[in-house]
XYZ file of C-alpha atoms in Angstrom:
576
model
C 40.412 20.703 15.631
C 36.698 22.183 16.873
C 35.152 19.105 15.053
C 37.727 16.613 16.987
C 36.722 17.261 20.532
C 33.638 16.852 20.645
C 34.680 13.379 18.853
C 36.587 12.162 21.131
C 34.409 12.980 24.393
C 31.231 11.662 23.130
C 33.744 8.558 22.089
C 35.618 8.369 25.963
C 31.591 8.826 27.275
C 30.220 6.069 25.553
C 33.612 3.898 26.973
C 32.478 4.910 30.473
C 28.935 3.515 29.844
C 30.155 0.930 28.296
C 31.975 0.034 31.518
C 28.861 0.870 34.046
C 27.125 -1.986 32.240
C 29.860 -4.611 32.634
C 30.077 -3.593 36.072
C 26.619 -3.712 36.032
C 26.330 -6.724 34.710
C 29.300 -8.308 37.308
C 27.263 -7.209 40.072
C 24.302 -9.486 38.450
C 26.800 -12.144 38.590
C 27.041 -14.528 41.109
C 24.455 -13.078 43.432
C 22.996 -16.488 43.900
C 26.291 -17.310 45.563
C 26.164 -18.496 48.657
C 29.799 -17.357 49.960
C 29.078 -13.876 47.810
C 31.476 -11.240 50.322
C 28.614 -10.635 53.043
C 27.927 -10.030 56.197
C 26.824 -12.458 59.102
C 23.624 -10.980 59.441
C 22.394 -11.573 56.294
C 21.603 -15.198 57.226
C 20.194 -14.127 60.573
C 17.681 -11.596 58.869
C 16.633 -14.490 56.775
C 15.803 -16.613 59.534
C 13.380 -13.726 60.685
C 11.737 -13.380 57.430
C 11.472 -17.005 56.797
C 9.950 -17.887 59.671
C 7.746 -14.606 60.213
C 6.286 -15.359 56.473
C 5.944 -19.219 57.774
C 3.889 -17.599 60.446
C 1.156 -16.076 58.508
C 1.341 -12.358 59.719
C 3.357 -9.020 59.379
C 4.155 -9.091 62.681
C 4.995 -10.064 65.403
C 8.538 -11.082 64.252
C 9.789 -14.354 64.727
C 12.740 -16.132 65.385
C 14.272 -19.427 66.577
C 17.417 -16.981 67.628
C 18.005 -15.504 71.603
C 17.766 -11.701 71.562
C 17.578 -11.910 67.948
C 13.758 -11.552 66.789
C 13.500 -7.315 67.190
C 17.317 -6.955 65.547
C 15.869 -4.442 62.807
C 12.702 -2.818 61.705
C 10.295 -4.853 59.898
C 10.332 -3.275 56.356
C 13.477 -4.849 56.089
C 11.708 -8.550 56.625
C 8.433 -8.228 54.635
C 10.741 -7.173 51.831
C 11.512 -10.369 51.336
C 8.544 -11.752 52.596
C 6.949 -9.964 49.360
C 9.337 -11.008 46.748
C 9.339 -14.612 47.651
C 5.288 -15.212 47.864
C 5.563 -15.294 51.565
C 8.278 -18.178 51.688
C 6.328 -20.157 48.239
C 9.885 -19.122 46.201
C 13.017 -19.462 48.869
C 15.532 -18.938 47.154
C 19.031 -16.559 48.052
C 18.776 -14.418 44.841
C 14.918 -13.714 45.385
C 15.941 -12.271 48.573
C 19.128 -10.510 47.362
C 17.016 -8.670 44.021
C 15.565 -5.982 45.951
C 18.968 -4.414 46.919
C 20.809 -4.668 43.221
C 17.146 -2.144 42.730
C 17.652 -0.392 45.111
C 21.711 0.485 44.357
C 19.910 0.801 40.089
C 18.133 3.560 41.813
C 21.190 5.361 44.019
C 23.218 4.932 40.568
C 19.520 6.512 37.961
C 19.166 9.311 40.857
C 23.143 10.508 41.160
C 22.864 10.003 37.038
C 20.269 12.789 36.959
C 21.486 14.833 40.102
C 25.048 15.547 38.041
C 23.680 15.679 35.339
C 21.700 19.131 36.250
C 24.010 20.559 37.506
C 26.800 20.212 35.295
C 24.816 19.356 31.937
C 26.711 16.378 30.075
C 27.034 12.972 31.390
C 30.273 12.364 31.647
C 31.016 12.516 35.205
C 28.355 11.075 35.787
C 29.287 7.951 34.147
C 32.130 8.501 36.891
C 30.337 9.054 39.984
C 28.481 5.672 39.342
C 31.549 3.735 38.937
C 33.519 4.976 41.480
C 30.703 4.185 43.909
C 29.968 0.275 42.309
C 33.739 -0.043 42.710
C 33.899 0.756 46.237
C 34.599 -2.643 47.922
C 32.003 -1.515 50.478
C 28.789 -1.066 47.961
C 30.093 -4.764 46.164
C 30.129 -6.487 49.761
C 27.842 -5.243 51.242
C 25.299 -3.633 48.533
C 24.308 -6.594 47.015
C 22.961 -8.787 50.058
C 20.490 -8.967 51.768
C 21.140 -6.303 54.130
C 20.178 -2.502 55.113
C 22.976 -0.971 52.934
C 21.199 -0.671 49.811
C 18.067 0.447 50.842
C 19.644 3.336 53.489
C 21.593 4.367 50.213
C 18.343 4.804 48.533
C 16.289 6.915 51.459
C 18.818 8.560 53.362
C 20.129 10.240 49.977
C 16.191 11.391 48.846
C 16.407 14.010 51.422
C 19.672 15.623 50.711
C 18.926 15.015 46.897
C 15.809 16.600 47.145
C 18.143 19.477 48.521
C 20.721 19.520 45.964
C 18.357 18.273 42.917
C 16.353 21.997 43.547
C 19.552 24.510 43.473
C 21.163 23.789 40.630
C 19.160 26.534 39.597
C 19.983 29.495 40.999
C 16.294 30.378 41.467
C 15.177 27.678 43.514
C 18.299 27.819 45.604
C 15.742 30.216 48.271
C 13.922 28.886 51.897
C 10.413 29.592 51.038
C 7.467 29.743 54.219
C 4.928 28.730 51.987
C 2.408 26.208 51.840
C 3.633 23.862 48.855
C 7.756 23.875 51.060
C 5.993 23.107 53.578
C 3.692 19.672 51.754
C 7.255 19.146 50.038
C 9.217 18.235 53.301
C 5.806 16.531 54.401
C 6.468 14.022 52.026
C 10.283 14.083 52.355
C 9.407 12.946 56.113
C 7.691 10.349 54.880
C 9.950 8.740 52.361
C 12.892 9.307 54.621
C 10.543 7.728 57.481
C 10.659 4.466 55.835
C 14.140 4.417 55.264
C 14.212 4.346 59.203
C 11.656 1.276 58.840
C 14.426 -0.290 57.391
C 17.591 0.452 60.359
C 16.855 2.755 62.655
C 15.485 5.771 63.464
C 18.090 7.300 65.030
C 19.326 7.461 61.742
C 17.670 10.837 61.594
C 20.046 12.419 63.333
C 22.555 12.878 60.961
C 20.953 13.059 58.666
C 18.259 15.885 59.594
C 21.621 17.551 60.769
C 23.980 17.194 57.290
C 20.458 17.942 55.425
C 20.197 21.279 57.435
C 23.487 22.292 56.735
C 23.220 21.448 53.112
C 20.410 23.973 52.853
C 21.781 26.648 54.149
C 25.411 26.511 52.671
C 23.376 26.168 49.695
C 22.340 29.834 50.192
C 24.179 33.230 48.092
C 22.226 34.373 51.723
C 20.442 34.080 54.260
C 18.743 35.549 57.298
C 17.800 34.961 60.790
C 14.643 34.114 59.633
C 15.630 32.143 56.227
C 17.675 29.928 59.616
C 14.029 29.395 62.033
C 12.509 28.267 58.968
C 14.993 26.143 57.940
C 15.432 25.150 61.164
C 11.334 24.380 62.291
C 11.033 22.572 57.960
C 13.383 19.933 59.199
C 12.572 19.100 62.521
C 8.819 18.921 60.971
C 10.802 16.231 58.377
C 11.740 14.453 61.213
C 8.891 14.822 63.078
C 6.871 12.328 59.910
C 10.063 10.487 59.558
C 10.227 9.098 62.990
C 6.095 9.048 63.441
C 6.393 6.563 59.943
C 8.943 4.246 62.415
C 6.868 4.698 65.556
C 3.802 2.556 63.866
C 6.106 -0.471 64.421
C 4.778 0.099 68.371
C 1.465 0.640 67.177
C 0.470 -2.494 64.964
C 3.288 -4.856 66.655
C 1.392 -6.227 69.251
C 4.594 -7.208 71.825
C 5.427 -3.491 71.397
C 7.003 -3.981 74.561
C 8.631 -6.382 73.616
C 9.726 -4.317 70.577
C 11.151 -1.210 72.752
C 13.359 -3.572 75.224
C 14.653 -5.962 72.341
C 15.122 -2.920 69.928
C 15.253 0.664 71.789
C 16.451 -0.307 74.932
C 19.494 -3.000 73.515
C 19.694 -2.231 69.861
C 19.882 1.746 69.823
C 20.691 3.104 73.577
C 22.595 0.045 74.331
C 25.182 1.277 71.712
C 25.025 4.527 73.542
C 26.388 2.903 76.766
C 30.382 1.078 77.389
C 31.946 0.318 80.694
C 35.188 2.855 79.786
C 34.545 6.740 80.013
C 33.350 8.317 76.290
C 37.079 9.819 75.816
C 39.001 6.660 76.363
C 37.363 5.099 74.315
C 36.870 8.037 71.222
C 40.613 7.931 71.463
C 41.395 4.581 71.391
C 42.428 2.186 68.656
C 39.806 -0.556 69.816
C 37.106 2.476 69.932
C 37.678 4.196 66.605
C 39.674 2.003 64.469
C 37.318 0.913 62.867
C 35.492 3.887 62.381
C 39.669 5.452 61.239
C 40.113 2.571 58.333
C 36.113 3.305 57.207
C 38.009 5.189 54.118
C 40.030 2.394 53.171
C 37.350 -0.460 54.356
C 35.094 1.117 52.721
C 36.810 1.851 49.384
C 38.879 -0.662 49.160
C 41.223 -0.340 45.391
C 39.786 2.578 45.497
C 41.391 4.542 48.334
C 43.854 5.927 46.519
C 40.929 8.072 44.673
C 39.836 8.973 48.530
C 42.915 10.327 49.430
C 43.419 12.453 46.141
C 40.184 14.036 47.169
C 41.123 14.816 50.724
C 44.471 16.436 49.609
C 42.606 18.412 46.595
C 39.833 19.558 49.498
C 42.642 20.796 51.939
C 44.524 22.364 48.496
C 41.718 24.043 47.706
C 41.117 25.275 51.227
C 44.451 26.446 51.827
C 44.030 29.044 48.855
C 40.340 29.564 48.696
C 38.934 29.579 52.760
C 35.604 28.113 52.863
C 34.027 29.117 49.549
C 33.956 26.622 47.156
C 33.101 27.684 43.547
C 29.483 26.308 41.646
C 28.263 24.902 45.526
C 27.973 21.322 44.766
C 31.562 20.057 46.199
C 31.099 22.523 49.405
C 27.196 20.808 49.303
C 28.969 16.994 48.635
C 31.410 17.745 51.459
C 28.847 18.972 54.497
C 27.325 15.948 53.823
C 29.570 13.939 54.359
C 31.559 15.544 57.162
C 27.808 16.308 58.853
C 27.123 12.437 59.070
C 30.265 11.447 60.156
C 30.683 14.316 63.371
C 27.450 12.684 63.963
C 28.032 9.689 64.215
C 31.432 10.343 66.973
C 28.386 10.344 69.630
C 28.133 7.320 69.969
C 30.490 5.069 71.336
C 30.396 2.215 69.914
C 31.618 3.279 65.916
C 32.129 1.232 62.640
C 32.551 1.968 59.358
C 29.259 0.460 58.238
C 27.604 3.685 59.488
C 29.248 5.584 56.473
C 27.769 3.390 53.475
C 25.057 5.553 52.796
C 27.815 8.737 52.381
C 29.320 6.538 49.541
C 26.590 8.359 46.907
C 28.111 11.524 47.865
C 31.832 10.510 47.992
C 31.181 9.317 44.386
C 30.099 11.619 43.177
C 32.677 14.185 44.368
C 35.373 11.198 43.370
C 33.945 11.669 40.031
C 33.729 15.269 39.720
C 37.447 16.101 40.626
C 38.494 12.843 38.600
C 40.773 15.200 35.913
C 42.838 16.472 39.031
C 44.179 13.764 39.949
C 47.472 13.278 39.151
C 49.130 9.849 37.622
C 50.480 8.398 40.929
C 46.707 8.551 41.985
C 45.942 5.596 38.848
C 48.378 4.062 39.294
C 48.538 3.264 43.244
C 45.203 1.959 42.908
C 46.695 -0.157 39.241
C 49.078 -1.640 41.997
C 46.431 -2.842 44.605
C 44.646 -4.425 42.602
C 47.301 -5.992 41.114
C 48.331 -7.258 44.647
C 44.475 -8.181 45.554
C 44.169 -10.216 42.244
C 47.636 -12.265 43.155
C 45.597 -13.402 46.593
C 43.176 -13.883 44.480
C 45.290 -16.752 41.897
C 46.907 -18.214 44.918
C 43.577 -19.329 46.357
C 42.517 -20.448 42.748
C 44.928 -22.770 42.661
C 45.142 -23.826 46.153
C 41.468 -24.325 45.404
C 41.298 -26.360 41.817
C 44.731 -28.198 43.409
C 41.983 -29.612 46.077
C 39.877 -30.458 43.122
C 37.212 -27.518 44.908
C 37.149 -24.700 41.648
C 36.870 -26.456 38.213
C 39.627 -25.406 35.743
C 37.648 -23.214 33.356
C 36.983 -21.604 36.616
C 40.418 -21.482 37.514
C 41.616 -20.113 34.266
C 38.495 -17.297 34.598
C 40.874 -15.923 38.088
C 44.058 -16.285 36.578
C 42.851 -13.937 32.570
C 41.516 -11.577 35.277
C 45.116 -11.609 36.997
C 46.751 -11.500 33.999
C 44.363 -8.642 32.467
C 45.099 -5.926 35.834
C 48.657 -6.856 34.943
C 48.695 -5.548 31.517
C 46.743 -2.483 32.364
C 49.417 -1.868 35.654
C 51.965 -2.225 33.392
C 50.628 -0.057 30.641
C 50.367 2.368 33.170
C 53.550 2.604 34.124
C 54.511 3.136 30.679
C 52.833 5.893 30.793
C 53.121 8.959 30.747
C 50.049 10.757 32.024
C 47.885 7.072 33.168
C 44.347 7.095 32.847
C 42.054 6.686 35.552
C 39.719 4.859 33.592
C 42.447 2.165 33.379
C 42.518 1.854 37.271
C 38.990 1.570 36.945
C 38.956 -1.413 34.477
C 41.951 -2.925 36.612
C 39.152 -2.722 39.857
C 36.883 -4.046 37.821
C 39.012 -6.885 36.742
C 40.356 -8.178 40.424
C 35.868 -8.528 41.239
C 35.097 -10.577 38.268
C 38.127 -12.326 39.327
C 36.983 -12.944 42.689
C 33.273 -13.688 41.542
C 35.013 -16.392 39.110
C 36.433 -17.965 42.181
C 33.412 -17.776 44.560
C 31.871 -19.019 41.013
C 33.234 -22.021 40.887
C 33.639 -22.890 44.310
C 30.420 -22.483 44.898
C 29.287 -25.139 42.181
C 28.554 -29.342 41.842
C 31.124 -29.840 44.644
C 30.169 -27.367 47.593
C 26.463 -29.095 47.843
C 25.764 -32.094 48.988
C 26.952 -35.530 46.610
C 25.935 -38.372 47.495
C 21.894 -40.324 47.281
C 19.444 -37.561 46.759
C 16.416 -39.462 47.877
C 17.885 -39.803 51.571
C 17.705 -36.460 52.264
C 16.231 -35.154 55.341
C 13.071 -32.540 53.826
C 10.261 -32.249 56.924
C 12.855 -33.273 59.640
C 15.046 -31.808 62.442
C 18.252 -31.715 62.023
C 20.747 -30.709 64.801
C 23.844 -28.815 63.565
C 26.936 -27.053 65.577
C 26.538 -23.515 67.655
C 27.992 -21.074 65.301
C 27.426 -16.806 64.405
C 23.870 -16.339 65.068
C 21.874 -17.468 61.868
C 24.747 -19.266 59.878
C 22.946 -22.573 60.409
C 20.623 -20.740 58.185
C 22.684 -21.441 54.667
C 21.582 -25.184 54.794
C 18.119 -24.009 54.242
C 19.079 -23.062 50.751
C 21.196 -26.356 50.612
C 19.213 -28.752 51.933
C 15.542 -27.159 50.749
C 11.820 -28.307 51.790
C 10.563 -27.944 55.461
C 13.461 -28.815 57.343
C 14.326 -27.401 61.274
C 17.898 -26.710 61.879
C 18.714 -26.132 65.633
C 21.911 -25.587 66.645
C 23.211 -26.879 69.945
C 26.236 -28.085 71.016
C 25.263 -30.495 73.822
C 22.814 -32.756 71.564
C 25.440 -33.069 68.810
C 28.387 -33.923 70.360
C 26.329 -36.903 72.282
C 25.024 -37.866 68.541
C 28.909 -38.014 67.746
C 30.338 -39.493 70.338
C 27.133 -42.406 69.826
C 25.436 -41.934 73.066
C 22.539 -40.943 71.875
C 21.577 -43.910 69.449
C 18.236 -41.992 67.898
C 17.153 -43.964 65.637
C 16.577 -41.600 62.554
C 17.941 -38.863 63.599
C 19.607 -36.476 61.439
C 23.264 -33.759 62.572
C 26.074 -32.596 60.353
C 29.393 -32.193 61.515
C 32.207 -29.549 59.862
C 35.334 -32.059 59.487
C 38.907 -31.199 58.134
C 40.106 -32.895 55.420
C 42.477 -34.758 58.084
C 39.897 -35.614 60.289
C 39.531 -39.197 61.597
C 36.311 -41.027 61.141
C 33.467 -40.125 64.019
C 33.394 -42.681 67.141
C 29.470 -43.399 66.198
C 30.851 -44.067 62.744
C 33.721 -46.608 64.363
C 30.424 -48.208 66.208
C 28.184 -48.503 63.217
C 25.409 -46.206 65.029
C 26.127 -43.641 62.368
C 26.389 -43.364 58.733
C 27.702 -40.671 56.433
C 24.357 -39.950 54.190
C 26.451 -36.961 52.029
C 29.258 -34.699 51.883
C 29.985 -31.011 50.907
C 32.778 -28.390 50.498
C 32.565 -25.627 52.742
C 34.474 -22.531 52.976
C 35.579 -21.005 56.891
C 34.231 -17.646 56.953
C 34.259 -16.946 60.138
C 37.954 -18.292 61.338
C 38.802 -18.640 64.865
C 41.335 -16.890 67.483
C 44.609 -19.621 66.455
C 43.280 -21.235 63.427
C 45.587 -19.367 61.144
C 49.418 -18.665 62.607
C 52.411 -19.189 60.968
C 52.989 -23.011 60.692
C 49.879 -23.162 58.443
C 49.735 -19.619 56.349
C 50.918 -20.976 53.358
C 48.213 -23.959 53.195
C 44.642 -22.694 52.809
C 43.725 -25.956 53.394
C 44.257 -26.548 56.775
C 41.918 -23.570 57.368
C 39.920 -22.129 54.738
C 37.910 -25.398 53.417
C 36.537 -27.880 55.257
C 33.098 -30.180 54.682
C 30.598 -31.140 55.995
C 29.263 -34.426 56.884
C 24.923 -34.882 56.727
C 24.668 -37.083 58.998
C 21.837 -39.824 60.184
C 21.979 -42.546 62.918
C 20.768 -45.614 62.198
């Protein structure tokens, strides 16, 4: 028996890492998909980066959107300017590629850290799978957003603390040159993370790191407390100083102060209602309280099980945790969450930098989860896959989704059902099967979106008659939504959202020859007035997915007919 146990362990560990590889391929697959789960801010960032690159200067940032220029620090935009060759290779997958690199570095860091503490790679594989299969990571960690850089840069200081604490003789708080030098370097590196998001993020990060350092000490004195506090302040000052170079380098620092510091950051601290009424209201804290579900998705039962284990351990053993790593990770999460209760504006996205800590905790306690946890994840995966199958069936009936991709969605759903049935028929379901269910759901989602972003989603019509360096009038949607047309109609076009101008072109009152415009239309909509008047012509048509539903667009009468609200067409029009 003693010879068989290592073989079984090796086989299971190998299977875990093979699953990691498969999930990594799912992440890479579809990175160029226009309809990949994302956030509306992605197109805003792409818009600012493209125009700044066209200006030929690093600063100031350039935007045609009102009050949407200095929405984020410049490092996010410089990143895409560099990888795209200053706009020479303006493709969506180039803009998103750095996010995957950052996410990969986070996974490598978690693996090395857990191996240093536990001396095995099995838990590391669990942690990587947990962080990748959480919905928040899949949705926000791949697109051109700030989430992946935040996860990496804001994990450096806590990771450094945990790395040293793995060796008991290195846990002490030292007052020497090398220690201060280390925190100076960490301050500079953390400042790069602030230059992606905001200087205000130093508050939760510094508080969490300070608490972790003290909690990991076998014993501490008032001297240790003062040294730890001083080094944390020193590190924070350097980090904020790196961020502050933006104001020194920008030729319009007063605009940075007004748009970013006052409106984007200080504006979140003040709202019409009182702080307490907002804190205890569903609107004020609902999204924040729902963060465990919104961020983890199908792994939500794992989070609930983790909380239950932590609660039982605290009731039994008090605040003492064996080994120290779990204590530090819980503090990392708890302090960050508490600090983010201070602003009046709260969002589940603010907690996404905690995903590495949460994933490591889930990986360390996965063997303590009850069978109900795996079964719950399997059941949630079945329900989510059923929705995918329903959407795929409607998309295929419309001709938007090719048969081969519809079959991929169906096969992924069947795989989830088979695994779920196997878990229910087994007395002790394997937790890995639950992760396979979540991975198959993400595969099915990718297949659905990849099929719908194929040929039918590109403009169908005359290839030679397309705008190449023209002004194209488009509808006013969410800020930056029109930027996606840069990838659908490549060239040097300028897409201008102006509803009054667009309406004049539609009704035929504006008859300027050669004017281009794009109109969203439902399948049942009649020809445009300008078409019936023979003033304009339809040059090309494409299918589109409605990504921001308007109030009343979905109601009890059409909720089961997604063809009436989920899919639409866009007509590329030109005045004769």
